[in-house]
Tab-separated table of C-alpha atoms in Angstrom:
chain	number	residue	atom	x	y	z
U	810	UNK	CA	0.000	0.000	0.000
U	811	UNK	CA	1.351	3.229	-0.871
U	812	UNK	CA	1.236	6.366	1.679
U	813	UNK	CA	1.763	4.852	4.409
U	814	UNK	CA	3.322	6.612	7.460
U	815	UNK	CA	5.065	4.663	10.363
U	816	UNK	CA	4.165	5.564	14.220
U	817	UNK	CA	6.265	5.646	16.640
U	818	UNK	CA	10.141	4.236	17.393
U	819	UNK	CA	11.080	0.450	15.431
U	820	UNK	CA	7.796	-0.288	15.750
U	821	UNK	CA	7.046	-1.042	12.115
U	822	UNK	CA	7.838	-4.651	10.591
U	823	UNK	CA	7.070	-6.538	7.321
U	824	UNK	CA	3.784	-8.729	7.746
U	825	UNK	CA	5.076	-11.741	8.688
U	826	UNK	CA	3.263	-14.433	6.099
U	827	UNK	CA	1.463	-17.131	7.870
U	828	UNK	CA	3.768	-20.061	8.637
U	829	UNK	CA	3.188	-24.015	8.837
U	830	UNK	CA	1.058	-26.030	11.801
U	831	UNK	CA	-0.656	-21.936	12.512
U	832	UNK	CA	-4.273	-22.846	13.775
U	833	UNK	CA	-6.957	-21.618	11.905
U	834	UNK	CA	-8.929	-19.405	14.210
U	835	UNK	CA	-12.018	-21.885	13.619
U	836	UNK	CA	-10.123	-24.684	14.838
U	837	UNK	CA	-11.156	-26.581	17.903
U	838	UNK	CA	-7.428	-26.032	19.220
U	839	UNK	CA	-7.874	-22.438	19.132
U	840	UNK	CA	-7.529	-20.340	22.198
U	841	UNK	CA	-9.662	-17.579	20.276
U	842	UNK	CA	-12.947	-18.374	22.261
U	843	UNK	CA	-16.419	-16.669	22.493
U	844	UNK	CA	-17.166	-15.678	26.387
U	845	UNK	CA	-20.741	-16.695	25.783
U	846	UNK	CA	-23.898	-14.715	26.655
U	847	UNK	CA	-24.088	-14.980	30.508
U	848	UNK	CA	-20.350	-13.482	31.187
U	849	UNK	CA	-19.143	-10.305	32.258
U	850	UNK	CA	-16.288	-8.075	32.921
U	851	UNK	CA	-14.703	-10.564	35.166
U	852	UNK	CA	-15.433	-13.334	32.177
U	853	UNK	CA	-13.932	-11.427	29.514
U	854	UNK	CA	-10.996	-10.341	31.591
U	855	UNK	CA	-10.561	-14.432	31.179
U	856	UNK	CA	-9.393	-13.634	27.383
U	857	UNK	CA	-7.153	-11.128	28.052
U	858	UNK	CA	-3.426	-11.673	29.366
U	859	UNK	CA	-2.273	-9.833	32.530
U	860	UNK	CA	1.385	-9.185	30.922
U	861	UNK	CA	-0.477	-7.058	28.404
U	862	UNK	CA	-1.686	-3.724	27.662
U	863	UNK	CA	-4.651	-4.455	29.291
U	864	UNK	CA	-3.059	-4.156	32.848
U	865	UNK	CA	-2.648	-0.853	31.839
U	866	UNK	CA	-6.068	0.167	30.820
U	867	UNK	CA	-9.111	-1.132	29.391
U	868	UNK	CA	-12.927	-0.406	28.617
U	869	UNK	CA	-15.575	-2.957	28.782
U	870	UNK	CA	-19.407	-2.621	27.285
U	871	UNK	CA	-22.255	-4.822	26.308
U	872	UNK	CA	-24.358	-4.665	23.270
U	873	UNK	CA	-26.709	-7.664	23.296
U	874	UNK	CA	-27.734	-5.997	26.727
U	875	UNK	CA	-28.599	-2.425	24.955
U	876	UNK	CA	-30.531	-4.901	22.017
U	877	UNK	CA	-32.684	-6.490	24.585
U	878	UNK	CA	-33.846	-3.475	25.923
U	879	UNK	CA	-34.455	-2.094	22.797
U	880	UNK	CA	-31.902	0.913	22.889
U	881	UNK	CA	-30.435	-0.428	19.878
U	882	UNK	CA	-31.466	-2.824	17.270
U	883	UNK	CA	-29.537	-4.731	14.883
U	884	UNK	CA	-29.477	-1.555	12.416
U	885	UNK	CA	-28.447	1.205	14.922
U	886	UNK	CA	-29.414	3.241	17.946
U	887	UNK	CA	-32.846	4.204	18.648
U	888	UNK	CA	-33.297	7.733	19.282
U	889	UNK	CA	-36.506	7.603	21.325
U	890	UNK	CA	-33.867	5.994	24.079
U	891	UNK	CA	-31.534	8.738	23.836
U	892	UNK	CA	-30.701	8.599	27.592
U	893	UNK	CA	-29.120	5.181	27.089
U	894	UNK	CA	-27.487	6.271	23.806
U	895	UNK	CA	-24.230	7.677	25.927
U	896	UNK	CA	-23.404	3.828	27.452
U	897	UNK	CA	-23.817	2.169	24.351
U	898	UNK	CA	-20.163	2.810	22.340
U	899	UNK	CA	-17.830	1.058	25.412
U	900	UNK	CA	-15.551	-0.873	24.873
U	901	UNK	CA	-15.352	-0.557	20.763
U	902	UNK	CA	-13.191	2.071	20.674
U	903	UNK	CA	-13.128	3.798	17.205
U	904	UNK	CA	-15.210	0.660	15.402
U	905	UNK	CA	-17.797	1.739	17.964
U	906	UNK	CA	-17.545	5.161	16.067
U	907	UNK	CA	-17.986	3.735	12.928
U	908	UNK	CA	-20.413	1.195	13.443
U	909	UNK	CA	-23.211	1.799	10.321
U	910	UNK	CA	-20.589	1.855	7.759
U	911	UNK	CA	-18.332	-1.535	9.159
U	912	UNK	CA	-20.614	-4.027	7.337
U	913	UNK	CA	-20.388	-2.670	4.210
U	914	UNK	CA	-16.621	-2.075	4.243
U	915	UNK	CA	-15.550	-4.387	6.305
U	916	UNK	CA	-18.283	-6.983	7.211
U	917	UNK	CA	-17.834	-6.436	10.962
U	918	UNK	CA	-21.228	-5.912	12.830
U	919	UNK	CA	-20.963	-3.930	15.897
U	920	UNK	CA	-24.917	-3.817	16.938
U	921	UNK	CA	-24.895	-7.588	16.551
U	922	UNK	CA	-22.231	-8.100	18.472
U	923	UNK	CA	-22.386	-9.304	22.319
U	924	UNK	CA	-19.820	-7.715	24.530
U	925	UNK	CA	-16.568	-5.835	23.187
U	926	UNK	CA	-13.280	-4.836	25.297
U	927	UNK	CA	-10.642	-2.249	23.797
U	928	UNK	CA	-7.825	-2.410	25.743
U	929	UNK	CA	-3.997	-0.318	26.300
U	930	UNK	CA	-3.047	2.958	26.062
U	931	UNK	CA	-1.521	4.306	22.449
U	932	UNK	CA	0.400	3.101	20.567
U	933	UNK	CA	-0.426	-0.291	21.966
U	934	UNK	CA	-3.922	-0.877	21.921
U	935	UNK	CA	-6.533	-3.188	20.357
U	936	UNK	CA	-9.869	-4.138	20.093
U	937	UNK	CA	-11.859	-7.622	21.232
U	938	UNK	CA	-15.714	-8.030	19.945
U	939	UNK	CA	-17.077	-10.941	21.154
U	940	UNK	CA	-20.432	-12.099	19.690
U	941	UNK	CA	-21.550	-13.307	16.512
U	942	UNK	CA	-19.269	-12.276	13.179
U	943	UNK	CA	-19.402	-13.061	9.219
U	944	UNK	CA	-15.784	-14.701	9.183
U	945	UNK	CA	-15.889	-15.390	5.916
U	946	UNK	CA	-16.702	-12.371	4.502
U	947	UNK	CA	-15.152	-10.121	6.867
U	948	UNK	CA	-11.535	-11.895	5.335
U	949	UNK	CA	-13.119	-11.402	1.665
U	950	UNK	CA	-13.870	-7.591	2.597
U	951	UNK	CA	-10.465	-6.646	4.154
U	952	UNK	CA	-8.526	-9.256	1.649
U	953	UNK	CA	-10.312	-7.050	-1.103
U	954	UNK	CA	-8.582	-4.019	0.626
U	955	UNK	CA	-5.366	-5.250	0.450
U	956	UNK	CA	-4.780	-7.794	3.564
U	957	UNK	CA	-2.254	-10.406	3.524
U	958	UNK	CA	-2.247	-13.755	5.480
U	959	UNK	CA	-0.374	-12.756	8.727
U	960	UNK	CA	0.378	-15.358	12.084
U	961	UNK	CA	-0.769	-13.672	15.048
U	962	UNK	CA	-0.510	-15.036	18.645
U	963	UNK	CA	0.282	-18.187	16.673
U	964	UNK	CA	-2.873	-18.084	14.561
U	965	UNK	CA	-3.893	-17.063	11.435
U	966	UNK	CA	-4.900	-13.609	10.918
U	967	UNK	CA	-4.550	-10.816	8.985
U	968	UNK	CA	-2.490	-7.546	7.910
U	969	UNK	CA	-3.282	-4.616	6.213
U	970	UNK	CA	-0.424	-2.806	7.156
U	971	UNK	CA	2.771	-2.683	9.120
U	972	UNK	CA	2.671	-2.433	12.965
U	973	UNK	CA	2.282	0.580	14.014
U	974	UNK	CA	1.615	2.060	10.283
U	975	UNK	CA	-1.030	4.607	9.067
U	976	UNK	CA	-2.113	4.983	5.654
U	977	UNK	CA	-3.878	8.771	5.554
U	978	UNK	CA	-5.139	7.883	1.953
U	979	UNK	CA	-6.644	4.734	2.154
U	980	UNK	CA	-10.166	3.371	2.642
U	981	UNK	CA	-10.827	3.099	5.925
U	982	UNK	CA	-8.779	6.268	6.931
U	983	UNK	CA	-11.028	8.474	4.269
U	984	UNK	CA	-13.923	6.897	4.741
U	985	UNK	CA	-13.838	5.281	7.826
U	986	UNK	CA	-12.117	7.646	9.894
U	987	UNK	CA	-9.892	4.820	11.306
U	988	UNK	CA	-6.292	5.080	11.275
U	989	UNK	CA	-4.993	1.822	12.118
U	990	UNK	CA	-7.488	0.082	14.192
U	991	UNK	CA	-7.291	-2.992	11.253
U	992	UNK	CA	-3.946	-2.981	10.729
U	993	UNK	CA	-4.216	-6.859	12.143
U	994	UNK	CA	-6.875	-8.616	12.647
U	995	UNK	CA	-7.805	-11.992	13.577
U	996	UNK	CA	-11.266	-13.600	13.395
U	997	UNK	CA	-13.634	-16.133	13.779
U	998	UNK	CA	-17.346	-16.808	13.828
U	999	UNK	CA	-17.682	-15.529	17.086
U	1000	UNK	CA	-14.680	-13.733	18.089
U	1001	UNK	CA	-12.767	-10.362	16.507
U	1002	UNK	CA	-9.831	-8.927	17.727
U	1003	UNK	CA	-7.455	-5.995	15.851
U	1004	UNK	CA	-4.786	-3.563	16.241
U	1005	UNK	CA	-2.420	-1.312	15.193
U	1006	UNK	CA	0.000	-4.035	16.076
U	1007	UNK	CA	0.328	-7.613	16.072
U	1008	UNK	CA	1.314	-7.515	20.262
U	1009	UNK	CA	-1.654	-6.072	21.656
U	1010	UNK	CA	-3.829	-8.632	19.462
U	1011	UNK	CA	-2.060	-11.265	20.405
U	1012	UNK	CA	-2.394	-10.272	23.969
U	1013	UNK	CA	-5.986	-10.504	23.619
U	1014	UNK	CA	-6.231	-13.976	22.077
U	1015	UNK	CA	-6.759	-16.103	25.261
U	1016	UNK	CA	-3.354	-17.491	25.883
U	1017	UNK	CA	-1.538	-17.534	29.300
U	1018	UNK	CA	-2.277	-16.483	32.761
U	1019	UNK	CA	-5.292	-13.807	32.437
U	1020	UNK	CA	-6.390	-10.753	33.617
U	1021	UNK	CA	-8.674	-12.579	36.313
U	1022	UNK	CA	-6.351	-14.354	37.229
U	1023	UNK	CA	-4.675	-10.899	38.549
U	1024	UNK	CA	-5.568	-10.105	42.154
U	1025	UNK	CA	-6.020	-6.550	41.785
U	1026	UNK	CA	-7.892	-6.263	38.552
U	1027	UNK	CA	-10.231	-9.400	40.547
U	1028	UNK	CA	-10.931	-7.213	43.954
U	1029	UNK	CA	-11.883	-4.279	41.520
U	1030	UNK	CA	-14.228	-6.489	39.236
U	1031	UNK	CA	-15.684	-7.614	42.412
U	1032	UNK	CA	-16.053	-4.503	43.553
U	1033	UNK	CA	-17.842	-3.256	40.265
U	1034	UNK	CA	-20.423	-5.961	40.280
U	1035	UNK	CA	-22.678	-6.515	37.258
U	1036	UNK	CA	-21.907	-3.657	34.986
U	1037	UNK	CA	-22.826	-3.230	31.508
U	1038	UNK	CA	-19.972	-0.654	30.763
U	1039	UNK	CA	-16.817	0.091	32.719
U	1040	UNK	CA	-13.169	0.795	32.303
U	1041	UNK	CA	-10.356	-0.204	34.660
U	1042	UNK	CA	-6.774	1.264	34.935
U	1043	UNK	CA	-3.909	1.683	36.774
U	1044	UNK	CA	-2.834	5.327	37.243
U	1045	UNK	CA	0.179	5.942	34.444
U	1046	UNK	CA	2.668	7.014	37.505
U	1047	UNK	CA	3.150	5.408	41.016
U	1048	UNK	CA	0.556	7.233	43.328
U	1049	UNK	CA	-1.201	6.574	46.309
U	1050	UNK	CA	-3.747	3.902	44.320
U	1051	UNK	CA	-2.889	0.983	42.790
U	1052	UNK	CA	-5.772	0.434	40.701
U	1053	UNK	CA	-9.259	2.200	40.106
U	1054	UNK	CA	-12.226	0.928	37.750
U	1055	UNK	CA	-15.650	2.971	37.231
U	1056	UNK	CA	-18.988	1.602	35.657
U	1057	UNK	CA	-21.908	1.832	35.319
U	1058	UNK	CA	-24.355	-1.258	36.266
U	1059	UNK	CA	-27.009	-2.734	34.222
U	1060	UNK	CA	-30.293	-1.558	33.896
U	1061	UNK	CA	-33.283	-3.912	34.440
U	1062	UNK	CA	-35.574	-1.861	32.364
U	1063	UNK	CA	-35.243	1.386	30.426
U	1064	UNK	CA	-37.158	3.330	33.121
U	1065	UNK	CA	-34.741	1.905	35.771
U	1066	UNK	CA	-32.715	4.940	37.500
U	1067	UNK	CA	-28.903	5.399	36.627
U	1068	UNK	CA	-26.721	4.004	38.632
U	1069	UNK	CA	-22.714	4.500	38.503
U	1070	UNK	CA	-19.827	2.790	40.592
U	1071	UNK	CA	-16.416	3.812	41.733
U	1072	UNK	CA	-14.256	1.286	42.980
U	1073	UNK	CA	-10.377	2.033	44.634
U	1074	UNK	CA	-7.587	-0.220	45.560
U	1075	UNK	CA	-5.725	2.086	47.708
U	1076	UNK	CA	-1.725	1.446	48.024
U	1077	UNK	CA	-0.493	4.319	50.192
U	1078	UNK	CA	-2.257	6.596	53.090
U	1079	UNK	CA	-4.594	8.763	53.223
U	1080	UNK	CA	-7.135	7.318	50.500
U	1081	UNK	CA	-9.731	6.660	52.082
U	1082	UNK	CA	-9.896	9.837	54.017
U	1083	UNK	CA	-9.618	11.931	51.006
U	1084	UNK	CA	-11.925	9.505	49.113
U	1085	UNK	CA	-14.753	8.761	51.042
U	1086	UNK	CA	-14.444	12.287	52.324
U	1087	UNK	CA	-14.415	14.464	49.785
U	1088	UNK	CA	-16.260	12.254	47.442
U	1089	UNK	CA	-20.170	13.771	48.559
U	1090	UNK	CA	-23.087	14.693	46.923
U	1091	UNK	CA	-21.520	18.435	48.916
U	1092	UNK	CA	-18.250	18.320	45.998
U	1093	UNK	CA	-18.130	20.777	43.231
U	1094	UNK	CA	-16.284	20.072	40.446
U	1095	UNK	CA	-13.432	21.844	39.137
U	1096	UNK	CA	-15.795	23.361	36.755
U	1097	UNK	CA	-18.072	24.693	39.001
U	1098	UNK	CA	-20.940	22.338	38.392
U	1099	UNK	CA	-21.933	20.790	42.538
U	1100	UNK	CA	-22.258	17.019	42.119
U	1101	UNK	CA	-25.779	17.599	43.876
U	1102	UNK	CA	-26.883	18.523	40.734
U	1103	UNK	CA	-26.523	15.626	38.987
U	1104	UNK	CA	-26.384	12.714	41.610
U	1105	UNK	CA	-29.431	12.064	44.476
U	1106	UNK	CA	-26.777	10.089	46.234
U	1107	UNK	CA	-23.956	8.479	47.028
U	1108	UNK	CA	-22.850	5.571	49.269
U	1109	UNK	CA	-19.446	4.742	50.238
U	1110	UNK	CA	-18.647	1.039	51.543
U	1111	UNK	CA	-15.658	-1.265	51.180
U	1112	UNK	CA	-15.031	-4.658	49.525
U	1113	UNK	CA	-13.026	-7.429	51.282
U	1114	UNK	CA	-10.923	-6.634	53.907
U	1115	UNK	CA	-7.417	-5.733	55.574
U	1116	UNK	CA	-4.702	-4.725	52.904
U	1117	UNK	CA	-6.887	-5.871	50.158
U	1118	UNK	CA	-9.934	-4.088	51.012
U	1119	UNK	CA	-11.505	-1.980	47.696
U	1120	UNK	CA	-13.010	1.250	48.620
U	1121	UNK	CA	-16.365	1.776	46.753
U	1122	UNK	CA	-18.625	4.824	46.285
U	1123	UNK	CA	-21.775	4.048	44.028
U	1124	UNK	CA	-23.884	6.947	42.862
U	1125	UNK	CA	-27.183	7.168	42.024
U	1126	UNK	CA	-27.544	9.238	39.032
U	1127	UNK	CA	-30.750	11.806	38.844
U	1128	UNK	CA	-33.012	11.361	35.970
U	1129	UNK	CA	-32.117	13.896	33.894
U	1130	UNK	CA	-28.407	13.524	34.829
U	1131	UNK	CA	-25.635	11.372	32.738
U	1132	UNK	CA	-26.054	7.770	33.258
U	1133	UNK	CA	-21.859	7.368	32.458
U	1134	UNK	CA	-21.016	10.452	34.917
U	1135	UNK	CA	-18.209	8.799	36.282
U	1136	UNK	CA	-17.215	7.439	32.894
U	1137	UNK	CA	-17.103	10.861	31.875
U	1138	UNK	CA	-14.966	11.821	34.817
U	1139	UNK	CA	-12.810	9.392	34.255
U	1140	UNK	CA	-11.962	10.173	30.748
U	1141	UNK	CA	-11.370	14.195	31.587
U	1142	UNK	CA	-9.201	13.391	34.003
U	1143	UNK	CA	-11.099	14.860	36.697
U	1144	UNK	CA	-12.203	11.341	38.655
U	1145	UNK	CA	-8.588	10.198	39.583
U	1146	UNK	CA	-7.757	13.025	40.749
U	1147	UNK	CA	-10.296	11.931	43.987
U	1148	UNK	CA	-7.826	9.616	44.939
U	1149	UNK	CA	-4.565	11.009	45.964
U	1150	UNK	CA	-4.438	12.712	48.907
U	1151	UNK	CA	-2.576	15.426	48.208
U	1152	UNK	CA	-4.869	16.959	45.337
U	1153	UNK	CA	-8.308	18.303	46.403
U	1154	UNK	CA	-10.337	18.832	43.175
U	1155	UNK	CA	-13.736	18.223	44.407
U	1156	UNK	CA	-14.204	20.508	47.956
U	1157	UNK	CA	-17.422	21.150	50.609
U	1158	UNK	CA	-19.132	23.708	49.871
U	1159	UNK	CA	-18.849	24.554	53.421
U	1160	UNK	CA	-15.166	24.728	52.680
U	1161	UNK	CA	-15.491	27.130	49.769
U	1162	UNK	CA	-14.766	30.797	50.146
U	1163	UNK	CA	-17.445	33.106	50.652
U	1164	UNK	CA	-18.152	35.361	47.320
């Protein structure tokens, strides 16, 4: 492909062609697995390895959940439950973004899918969709693009690119606004998972010791409980947490009040002072907005116990407030912030200068 740009440092690499005894992602061998329809954060964490870029950070929705309820259907989003609409993108990163034109390009459905993970922080990332997928023709479609047989993880896959590459003139860059999202991609009939690079899709092929099996990303699932979007990451420099997730749990019904979770696995002093402390419906946010205004209440308990104990606040959003508040925090930057001790960004009112 011509036009192509390489990211980063040595990152880039000739597509490796597939080599003998590489499974076929069908195969029965394959440790490319669905997580099947009753799972959950803590199930799909089971795909994911805990030497990967997932430690680091990842985001976790649901689909089929938004489908039953009728916030989406297998064509798109339905805007008469535009409340919900805000949840419904987690965890597919930029195919979430371009989810109507996929099929057609690319013959990867996003509203059909079940449950979908995107995991790292740039340049290593990639994307898992579990759920039900058009093998077949997604390899015609991106073969038809310009994808070469590729081993990935040890099974066969495919590239469109060189790790790390971006090609600002091709198809799914002009029309697709992704970058490099399919540089490599390997797929079966109920599994999809792609990347910039071939590393962080391997990572995310089922093979070694998990994510679960981690006992800090475990205490924070835990902590989380049934959620049908969430992300969980470790803070990017040592501070006084060692790991913090946020989510939001499933709605029964379409009626059924927001409700959001914050779960913290402290590692120095001070945290739960600051956290369960400051951390009141009485906070104002850096931009002036009091959290009273968008959250009847919140509740702080703890999960476990000792060392290991998670610190948990879970909110319960107001009806006309947004049902991925803390999602939103999260991504600003504004939510970790909470958790050191030695940055206030949320104060009382009571503690606020008169004007």
């Amino acid at each position: 492909m011509s036009g192509l740009v390489v990211a980063g440092c040595g990152g880039a690499e000739d597509p490796a062609p597939a080599t003998p005894g590489a499974r076929p992602p069908g195969t029965s061998d394959s440790p490319v697995t669905g997580t099947g329809e009753s799972g959950g954060l803590r199930e799909m964490m089971k795909a994911l390895s805990a030497g990967g870029p997932a430690a680091e950070y990842l985001e976790y929705g649901e689909m089929a959940h938004w489908r039953e309820l009728g916030v989406v259907t297998a064509s798109g989003p339905e805007k008469e439950e535009g409340r919900w609409l805000p949840a419904i993108g987690f965890g597919f990163g930029a195919l979430g973004s371009s989810a109507r034109l996929l099929p057609e390009k690319t013959g990867i459905d996003v509203f059909g899918a079940v449950r979908a993970v995107s995991l790292g922080n740039p340049p290593n990332t990639a994307i898992r969709i579990d759920g039900k997928q058009d093998a077949a023709a997604i390899r015609a479609k991106l073969t038809a693009l310009g994808a070469k047989p590729r081993t990935i993880g040890g099974q066969q896959g495919l590239t469109l690119a060189a790790d790390g590459a971006i090609d600002p003139d091709g198809v799914l860059t002009g029309e697709l606004g992704l970058l490099n999202q399919l540089n490599q991609v390997v797929v079966t009939d109920s599994v999809l998972v792609s990347g910039a690079s071939a590393d962080p899709v391997a990572s995310a092929l089922s093979g070694g010791p998990s994510l679960a099996d981690d006992p800090d990303h475990a205490a924070i699932a835990e902590c989380l409980g049934d959620v049908v979007a969430a992300a969980v990451t470790a803070p990017p420099a040592p501070t006084a947490v060692a790991l913090y997730g946020v989510g939001l749990r499933r709605p029964a019904t379409t009626t059924d009040q927001a409700v959001n979770v914050v779960c913290v696995l402290p590692r120095g002093t001070g945290v739960k002072e600051t956290f369960t402390g400051k951390f009141t419906t009485k906070a104002v946010t850096r931009s002036g907005t009091p959290l009273s205004d968008l959250v009847e209440d919140i509740t702080h308990d703890e999960v476990g116990s000792g060392d290991g104990a998670v610190l948990r606040a879970t909110l319960k959003i107001k009806q006309d407030g947004p049902v991925t508040l803390v999602l939103k925090m999260l991504h600003t930057g504004e939510l970790p912030r909470l958790f050191d001790p030695s940055t206030l960004d949320l104060v009382d009112d009571s503690l606020k200068s008169p004007s």
